[in-house]
């Protein structure tokens, strides 16, 4: 019998996310939650060693004096959320732009007048690594408190060799000091910086000849991403950058078809990207090509919500055509200022008509595949990392249904219990 | 010099909500936040005794050994939110209906098949007062944790004399044992109960001849409300009920023009209601009549969001025509399952194009007037009740901008500090 350090038992629903389908889930498997009622999970070190009905698991493992036991009676257990598209390192919030948009200005107009990504670039360049780390830590705390245990984290507010390296080093340090796992993405091609605005070819050359080799050499990023959009990087430029990155061993991602139907989704298929993200304006051909090439569609309803725009990605069509979809916050100060994955699940259900089950698969196992970690995280199976969240609900459907609030009871990260982030009952007097 | 028990000082923005306009704010006054930079508030007992710049307030009051001092440096202080339309007492959550709606069923179809309010009625009738109190307490805790200090609370899931009285007694008891102030509303006219479905006149007679007099006699409600809607209570029936309630001394509210343009807004004006609530389908004449009669428009964007419908109340038009508007959660298990007022502010800004300032006025001083307490709560002024919230933000605009998360630092209710409901930094290790 295996000696274990933590067991969670009696969960009214244990969502294992096991499925008959390997790889990212599609079609009917997109709703495969692998639910075990009265379920238990046993953990040794940072790994899951047993999963099943509570009595079965209790029969398999040895509970010693040092084994912590969590009774999850009347609670639901899920894998930790994998937030597979975030920009968590930034220097300034942009609430004034939020108000300008409400008053009628578009995202593009604000960008053209010196706001937008350029405003974040200016602010970020003026901060030290230490300052950026201090600013990012409470954001990661908040992510963890809402049930996220792994994130993808992008650079892209530096836009110079020095400042992009600085951002990626901040992400590396955050990964070291914070329980959340951060998977770094180099996004030097997020925007053309001010100093290159009349010389965009030079900036692209800088990315390809200096930044990509340097980031590769220092092993500071796993992924390379490009913001492929009208007025940012066109299809040709994006292709050139992504191919250079591929040659240096990066996996690829792409901001695609967000504000217009430029064809980023097809480019993602062509270059063999792991994911294409946004996809508000994807067309049928884009869906087909992504599907054939095994590219995951990462949907970011928070960016639509935060920008106050009505066009959401055509999630139902993608699902019906068999394209694997994942969900993420797109946490960033310009368009989606939320650290909360449950909020994104609510938006996915209400704005894109994904079912609660589909939304959970898309934000756990499918988003794990979207960061190329589908074999390590994203489901509750023996051998996987012990990243779990216990929810103060009796039915998983409550998670998107009860919107805008925090229903997390406990977060388990790498097999360790993170102190309960929320005590909703602190104000309780003596009830009758 | 006055002896005080609590002082909050150095707030980077203290939003007093003072205005040149008395009564609910309209027009340009709807954005009157009365901001004091580097502000302070002094509290004696449960009342505000001084408000101003920190150095002015410190010069006016006497700080003794027992005076608690909160340094609100880099924080924003607001009046507590007044959530002026809620249904917090219920027995069952209805996440299955949430999923049915995502799959294409309408609210009306679900109601017709035994779901909807009828499902809540069935569940509520089977519970004891004690059980209902235990179920409601964590909801009130969560409201408080998101910055709400006063709520209006409706009956309406009993729909029999006995069960409506039971609900109102639960609300009375909650008001006694929980820090939040609950203002009770009798909503016996929420739906025709199953046992009267072929005899609606009898049910209306029961409301008018038995329920209203009994609730009045026992002083269990301040307001009487009616769900005036096609298939629920028509204009004639609503008028009859509201007039009877008025004769028994109730103030009036009305669920009006939510799912169709039936004319509830005009009825609210005719009977002199304090507020008409919902108003998704209000027409120009309704706006004019409400304005002339001084009826406040209570907007509930959470009900549109939670139902996944696209028609939001025409807030900008109401504001431009000079109608006073307030905001509330409509917290209820059928259409709006959130306790969070900040979430409602985000929806008001993003879905109805209210500015952050307008949304704050609508959820503090204007919603205080919507529960007839505009002279006691809703602003930070000398003589008002010390219901305040300190926010972990440096600009009030962050509150709607940073959506779906909890940014509350401290809640002060009746002059008492409620333990910090959220510790976002619990997971912090030793940062570099």
Coordinates of C-alpha atoms in Angstrom, one line a residue, chain A residues 212-390:
Chain A
X212 CA 14.2 35.3 -31.0
X213 CA 17.8 34.0 -30.9
X214 CA 18.5 35.7 -27.6
X215 CA 15.3 34.4 -25.9
X216 CA 16.0 31.0 -27.3
X217 CA 19.6 31.0 -26.1
X218 CA 18.5 32.0 -22.6
X219 CA 15.6 29.5 -22.6
X220 CA 13.3 32.2 -21.5
X221 CA 10.2 31.1 -23.4
X222 CA 8.5 27.9 -24.6
X223 CA 6.1 29.6 -27.0
X224 CA 6.4 32.4 -29.6
X225 CA 3.2 34.4 -30.3
X226 CA 2.3 37.1 -32.8
X227 CA -0.6 39.6 -32.8
X228 CA -1.7 39.1 -36.4
X229 CA -4.2 41.9 -37.2
X230 CA -4.9 44.7 -39.5
X231 CA -2.5 47.6 -38.6
X232 CA -0.4 45.3 -36.3
X233 CA 1.3 42.4 -38.1
X234 CA -0.1 41.2 -41.4
X235 CA -0.1 37.6 -42.6
X236 CA 3.2 37.8 -44.4
X237 CA 5.0 39.4 -41.4
X238 CA 3.5 37.0 -39.0
X239 CA 4.5 34.0 -41.1
X240 CA 8.1 35.2 -41.3
X241 CA 8.3 35.7 -37.5
X242 CA 6.7 32.4 -36.6
X243 CA 8.9 30.5 -39.0
X244 CA 12.0 32.0 -37.5
X245 CA 10.7 31.1 -34.1
X246 CA 10.0 27.6 -35.1
X247 CA 13.6 27.2 -36.4
X248 CA 14.8 28.2 -32.9
X249 CA 12.7 25.5 -31.3
X250 CA 9.7 27.5 -30.1
X251 CA 6.2 26.1 -30.1
X252 CA 3.8 28.5 -31.8
X253 CA 0.7 30.5 -30.9
X254 CA -1.1 33.2 -32.8
X255 CA -3.5 36.1 -31.9
X256 CA -5.8 35.4 -34.9
X257 CA -9.0 36.8 -36.5
X258 CA -9.9 38.9 -33.4
X259 CA -11.0 42.2 -34.9
X260 CA -11.2 41.2 -38.6
X261 CA -11.2 38.1 -40.8
X262 CA -7.5 38.5 -41.8
X263 CA -6.8 34.7 -42.0
X264 CA -4.7 34.2 -38.9
X265 CA -6.5 30.9 -38.2
X266 CA -5.3 29.6 -41.6
X267 CA -1.8 30.8 -41.0
X268 CA -1.8 29.0 -37.6
X269 CA -2.8 25.8 -39.4
X270 CA -0.1 26.3 -42.1
X271 CA 2.8 26.8 -39.6
X272 CA 1.6 24.1 -37.2
X273 CA 0.8 26.2 -34.2
X274 CA -0.4 24.6 -31.0
X275 CA -3.2 27.1 -30.8
X276 CA -4.8 30.1 -32.5
X277 CA -6.4 32.5 -30.1
X278 CA -9.4 34.9 -30.1
X279 CA -11.1 33.9 -33.5
X280 CA -14.1 36.2 -33.2
X281 CA -14.0 36.6 -37.0
X282 CA -12.9 33.1 -38.0
X283 CA -14.5 31.8 -41.2
X284 CA -15.5 28.2 -42.1
X285 CA -12.3 27.6 -44.1
X286 CA -10.3 28.7 -41.0
X287 CA -12.1 26.2 -38.8
X288 CA -11.6 23.4 -41.3
X289 CA -7.9 24.1 -41.7
X290 CA -7.2 24.4 -38.0
X291 CA -9.1 21.1 -37.4
X292 CA -7.0 19.3 -40.1
X293 CA -3.7 20.6 -38.6
X294 CA -4.7 19.9 -35.0
X295 CA -4.6 23.5 -33.9
X296 CA -6.6 24.3 -30.7
X297 CA -9.0 27.2 -30.8
X298 CA -8.4 29.3 -27.7
X299 CA -11.6 31.4 -27.0
X300 CA -11.3 34.5 -24.9
X301 CA -14.9 35.8 -24.2
X302 CA -13.5 38.1 -21.6
X303 CA -11.9 40.2 -24.3
X304 CA -15.2 40.7 -26.0
X305 CA -16.9 41.4 -22.7
X306 CA -14.2 43.8 -21.5
X307 CA -14.3 45.7 -24.8
X308 CA -18.1 45.8 -24.7
X309 CA -18.3 44.3 -28.2
X310 CA -21.1 42.1 -29.3
X311 CA -19.3 39.6 -31.6
X312 CA -18.1 36.6 -29.7
X313 CA -16.3 33.7 -31.3
X314 CA -18.6 31.2 -33.0
X315 CA -18.0 28.6 -30.3
X316 CA -21.0 26.4 -31.2
X317 CA -20.0 26.2 -34.8
X318 CA -16.5 25.3 -33.9
X319 CA -17.7 22.6 -31.5
X320 CA -20.1 21.2 -34.1
X321 CA -17.4 21.0 -36.7
X322 CA -15.2 19.1 -34.3
X323 CA -12.5 21.8 -33.6
X324 CA -11.0 21.4 -30.1
X325 CA -11.6 24.6 -28.1
X326 CA -10.1 25.9 -24.9
X327 CA -10.9 28.9 -22.7
X328 CA -8.7 31.5 -21.1
X329 CA -9.1 34.9 -19.4
X330 CA -6.8 36.9 -21.7
X331 CA -6.1 38.8 -18.5
X332 CA -4.6 42.1 -19.5
X333 CA -5.1 45.8 -18.7
X334 CA -6.4 46.8 -22.1
X335 CA -9.3 44.5 -22.9
X336 CA -9.9 41.9 -20.2
X337 CA -9.1 43.0 -16.6
X338 CA -10.0 39.8 -14.8
X339 CA -8.0 37.1 -13.1
X340 CA -11.1 34.9 -12.7
X341 CA -11.5 31.7 -14.7
X342 CA -15.0 31.1 -13.2
X343 CA -16.1 34.4 -14.7
X344 CA -14.8 33.3 -18.1
X345 CA -16.9 30.1 -17.7
X346 CA -20.0 32.2 -17.0
X347 CA -19.3 34.2 -20.1
X348 CA -18.6 31.1 -22.2
X349 CA -22.0 29.7 -21.2
X350 CA -24.1 32.9 -21.4
X351 CA -22.4 34.6 -24.4
X352 CA -21.3 31.6 -26.5
X353 CA -23.8 29.0 -25.4
X354 CA -21.3 26.5 -24.3
X355 CA -22.7 24.1 -21.7
X356 CA -21.2 24.0 -18.2
X357 CA -19.6 20.7 -19.0
X358 CA -18.1 21.9 -22.3
X359 CA -16.8 25.0 -20.5
X360 CA -15.1 22.9 -17.8
X361 CA -13.4 20.6 -20.3
X362 CA -12.3 23.7 -22.3
X363 CA -10.7 25.3 -19.2
X364 CA -9.0 22.2 -17.8
X365 CA -7.8 19.4 -20.0
X366 CA -8.2 21.2 -23.3
X367 CA -6.4 24.3 -22.1
X368 CA -3.7 22.0 -20.7
X369 CA -3.2 20.7 -24.2
X370 CA -3.1 24.4 -25.4
X371 CA 0.0 24.9 -23.3
X372 CA 1.4 21.5 -24.5
X373 CA 1.0 20.0 -21.0
X374 CA -2.0 17.7 -21.6
X375 CA 0.0 14.7 -20.3
X376 CA 0.9 16.3 -17.0
X377 CA -2.1 18.5 -15.9
X378 CA -5.7 19.2 -16.7
X379 CA -7.3 16.0 -15.4
X380 CA -7.5 14.0 -12.2
X381 CA -5.7 10.8 -13.1
X382 CA -3.0 8.6 -11.6
X383 CA 0.4 10.0 -12.4
X384 CA -0.7 13.5 -13.1
X385 CA 0.3 16.5 -11.0
X386 CA -1.8 17.1 -7.9
X387 CA -3.3 20.4 -8.9
X388 CA -6.9 20.3 -7.7
X389 CA -9.6 22.7 -6.5
X390 CA -12.4 21.9 -4.0

